[in-house]
C-alpha positions as a printed Julia matrix, in Angstrom:
272×3 Matrix{Float64}:
 37.8     9.76   -3.32
 35.54    6.8    -4.38
 36.61    3.44   -4.77
 35.41    1.21   -8.04
 34.64   -2.27   -6.25
 32.83   -2.3    -2.75
 31.33   -4.99   -0.91
 27.94   -6.0    -1.88
 24.77   -5.68   -0.26
 24.8    -9.19    0.45
 20.95   -9.54    0.26
 18.59  -11.74   -1.85
 15.96   -9.42   -2.81
 12.15  -11.01   -3.39
 11.61  -11.09   -6.88
  8.11  -12.24   -7.68
  6.31  -15.22   -8.1
  5.24  -17.48  -11.25
  1.4   -16.14  -10.05
 -0.12  -14.08   -7.32
 -1.81  -17.41   -5.8
  1.9   -18.8    -5.52
  3.16  -15.62   -3.96
  4.37  -16.51   -0.39
  6.7   -13.47    0.06
  5.96  -10.52    2.28
  4.26   -7.55    0.42
  7.09   -5.49    1.31
 10.68   -6.89    2.19
 12.95   -4.99    4.69
 16.69   -4.94    4.62
 18.9    -3.47    7.26
 22.02   -2.0     5.87
 22.94   -0.73    9.83
 20.7     0.38   12.39
 20.04    3.68   10.75
 19.65    2.57    7.35
 16.77    0.66    5.56
 16.23   -0.56    2.04
 12.34   -1.58    1.24
 11.31   -3.26   -1.29
  7.57   -4.0    -2.54
  6.8    -7.55   -3.97
  6.6    -8.23   -7.88
  3.99   -9.96   -7.2
  1.82   -7.35   -5.56
  3.12   -4.65   -8.41
  5.31   -5.79  -11.21
  7.31   -2.22  -10.92
  8.71   -3.43   -7.45
 10.04   -0.39   -6.72
 12.88    0.25   -4.0
 12.11    2.77   -1.1
 14.82    4.07    1.3
 14.42    4.82    4.96
 17.38    7.07    6.75
 17.61    7.83   10.19
 19.26   10.69   11.87
 19.08   11.63   15.48
 16.4    14.48   14.84
 14.24   13.03   12.25
 13.71   10.43    9.35
 13.55   10.36    5.77
 11.51    8.16    3.8
 12.28    8.38    0.01
  9.26    7.55   -2.02
  6.2     5.39   -1.17
  5.89    2.82   -3.9
  3.43    1.72   -6.66
  0.33    0.49   -4.32
 -2.06    2.68   -2.41
 -3.76    0.14   -0.25
 -2.07   -0.66    2.78
 -3.61   -4.11    2.67
 -1.2    -4.73   -0.17
  1.47   -2.17    0.75
  1.86   -2.38    4.42
  4.18    1.04    4.22
  3.01    2.96    7.13
  2.58    0.1     9.31
  6.28   -0.92    8.54
  7.67    2.4     9.07
  6.02    3.04   12.4
  7.27   -0.21   13.47
 10.92    0.77   12.12
 10.94    4.25   14.03
  9.18    2.54   16.96
 12.29    0.17   17.39
 14.88    2.84   16.2
 13.5     6.13   17.7
 10.48    6.33   19.44
  8.59    9.64   18.66
 11.3    10.87   15.75
  9.7    12.96   13.49
  9.21   11.41    9.67
  9.8    13.38    6.53
  8.25   12.0     3.24
 10.22   13.0    -0.01
 10.66   11.17   -3.54
 12.82   10.62   -6.12
 10.44   11.91   -8.54
  6.85   12.07   -9.31
  5.64    8.9   -11.23
  3.06    7.16   -9.49
  5.04    4.3    -8.94
  6.97    6.04   -6.47
  4.02    8.13   -4.81
  1.15    5.98   -4.57
  1.49    5.18   -0.99
  1.46    9.04    0.05
 -1.77    8.6     1.35
 -0.82    6.24    4.15
  1.19    9.27    5.45
 -1.52   12.12    5.13
 -2.39   12.11    8.62
  0.34   10.56   10.59
  1.52   12.67   13.62
  4.94   14.57   13.63
  5.22   13.61    9.52
  6.05   16.28    6.81
  4.96   14.9     3.48
  6.47   16.91    0.57
  4.2    16.06   -2.42
  6.19   15.32   -5.4
  5.27   18.15   -7.37
  6.05   20.45   -4.9
  9.84   19.28   -4.52
 11.21   21.8    -6.71
 10.25   24.58   -4.38
 10.48   22.61   -1.37
 14.15   22.06   -1.6
 14.69   25.72   -3.2
 15.83   24.47   -6.37
 16.19   26.96   -9.01
 17.9    25.06  -11.62
 20.34   21.86  -11.62
 21.91   22.56   -8.27
 22.1    21.06   -5.05
 20.87   21.48   -1.32
 21.8    20.11    1.62
 19.21   18.19    4.16
 20.19   17.76    7.9
 18.48   14.7     9.63
 20.35   15.41   12.84
 24.17   14.21   12.7
 23.63   12.85    9.24
 23.59   15.57    6.27
 22.19   14.53    2.79
 23.34   16.13   -0.19
 20.21   16.47   -2.55
 20.67   17.16   -6.42
 18.16   18.56   -8.57
 18.71   15.92  -11.68
 16.17   16.38  -14.28
 16.11   14.18  -17.75
 14.08   10.77  -16.41
 11.38   13.38  -14.98
 11.38   17.27  -14.47
 11.59   16.78  -10.58
 14.21   14.14  -10.11
 16.19   14.44   -6.81
 18.97   12.22   -6.42
 20.4    12.0    -2.73
 23.86   11.42   -1.63
 24.39    9.92    2.17
 27.91   10.58    3.21
 27.06    7.8     6.38
 27.05    4.87    3.77
 28.49    6.39    0.82
 25.08    5.36   -1.0
 24.27    7.57   -4.05
 20.47    7.1    -4.4
 19.33    7.69   -7.98
 15.9     7.0    -8.38
 14.79    6.36  -11.92
 17.78    8.01  -13.46
 20.1     5.37  -13.21
 19.44    1.88  -12.15
 19.99   -1.7   -13.56
 16.87   -1.51  -15.92
 15.25    0.77  -18.8
 16.59    4.15  -18.47
 13.47    5.94  -19.72
 14.31    9.51  -20.88
 11.82   12.7   -21.0
 14.28   15.44  -21.75
 17.4    14.09  -23.4
 19.74   17.15  -23.09
 18.69   17.47  -19.38
 19.54   13.68  -18.82
 23.11   14.03  -20.37
 23.79   16.89  -18.18
 22.58   15.12  -15.08
 24.73   12.13  -16.14
 27.86   14.45  -16.34
 27.02   16.26  -12.94
 26.76   12.66  -11.14
 30.06   11.47  -12.51
 31.58   15.12  -11.51
 29.74   14.34   -8.11
 31.24   11.09   -7.53
 34.46   12.05   -8.36
 34.85   14.61   -5.23
 32.59   12.44   -3.07
 32.79    8.96   -1.3
 30.16    6.73   -3.38
 30.18    3.06   -2.31
 26.87    2.24   -4.38
 24.91    3.61   -6.86
 21.26    2.77   -6.1
 18.25    3.09   -8.03
 14.52    2.33   -7.9
 13.73   -1.06   -9.98
 15.52   -4.21  -11.15
 14.68   -4.94  -14.55
 17.72   -6.47  -15.99
 18.68   -9.97  -16.24
 21.93  -11.52  -15.41
 22.62  -11.95  -19.05
 24.43   -8.54  -20.05
 22.22   -6.42  -22.36
 19.48   -8.21  -21.68
 16.28   -7.17  -19.62
 12.97   -8.6   -18.62
 10.01   -7.45  -20.3
  7.5    -5.06  -19.0
  5.32   -6.26  -16.63
  7.25   -8.89  -15.5
  5.96  -10.36  -11.78
  8.82  -13.08  -11.74
 12.4   -12.27  -11.99
 14.54  -15.23  -10.99
 17.79  -14.41  -12.5
 18.07  -10.55  -11.82
 21.02   -8.97  -10.94
 22.15   -7.01   -7.65
 20.38   -3.78   -7.23
 23.88   -2.04   -6.56
 25.79   -0.08   -9.61
 29.04    1.37   -9.41
 30.9     4.45  -10.32
 32.29    2.89  -13.09
 28.55    2.1   -14.43
 28.17    6.02  -14.13
 31.25    6.41  -16.43
 29.68    3.77  -18.8
 26.22    5.59  -18.85
 28.23    8.82  -19.8
 30.29    7.3   -22.53
 26.7     5.81  -23.8
 25.46    8.86  -23.84
 28.12   10.16  -26.12
 28.0     7.16  -28.34
 23.93    7.37  -28.8
 24.05   11.2   -29.46
 21.07   11.96  -31.64
 20.01    8.24  -32.18
 16.52    7.78  -30.69
 15.46    4.41  -29.86
 16.54    1.52  -27.79
 20.18    0.98  -27.12
 21.34   -1.93  -24.86
 24.37   -1.88  -22.48
 25.5    -4.56  -20.09
 23.93   -3.13  -16.98
 20.92   -0.82  -18.36
 19.23    0.21  -21.32
 18.79    3.39  -22.6
 15.55    4.48  -23.94
 15.99    7.85  -26.05
 12.61    9.57  -27.25
 12.38   10.64  -30.43
């Protein structure tokens, strides 16, 4: 049901600066995919992880997936940005804050929403119970006229969740799949997750596979070093269903061999 080649997102992401004193980019970049879909990226000059966040609107509520790597709103104006977008798109619309997983570079901004009116903040540590997951399964999330399918996808992190949005065809994979170093905590679970994502994409419309980081260069198989704050030659964020198949094949090829395994669009880091 999915096409292997889709139009790119057509956005030049902010990619850091040679030093913080030379940084002239916004702390948080906002890309409007359509009037109900926004992708946000934190500036690498503020935090080298530069995570991507996703804000999706339905008719009854909006959902923010992840809150970034920086707690201080002076350096990550996430609450203010989300408030402005909600005021513009749907004044008074309730907000749900969820996560792709529980690592600190995806949850640091949670405190900005702790006292926000009409907001439900689900701590990453409580996500599995909140969704009602009892294993590697899926649940739906109705935003009002927009129903996401949410899949428990452990491997990188025990509480990793992947979100599929039928409106855009986006498969939001967090740190499970993205153009970068795929750090794996549980190898058997990760392999099962990749198999499930490939199976899911075979029966659902997937236009882009969107993770939460860019760590690769435009040179196939070559990544930027950990901690890099300036990435002038980074590739696009979006991956494809074909990349999921490549990752699946990589998992089979790697087998029981631990270590660092570079591929064209990602580097698989398998634990001992």
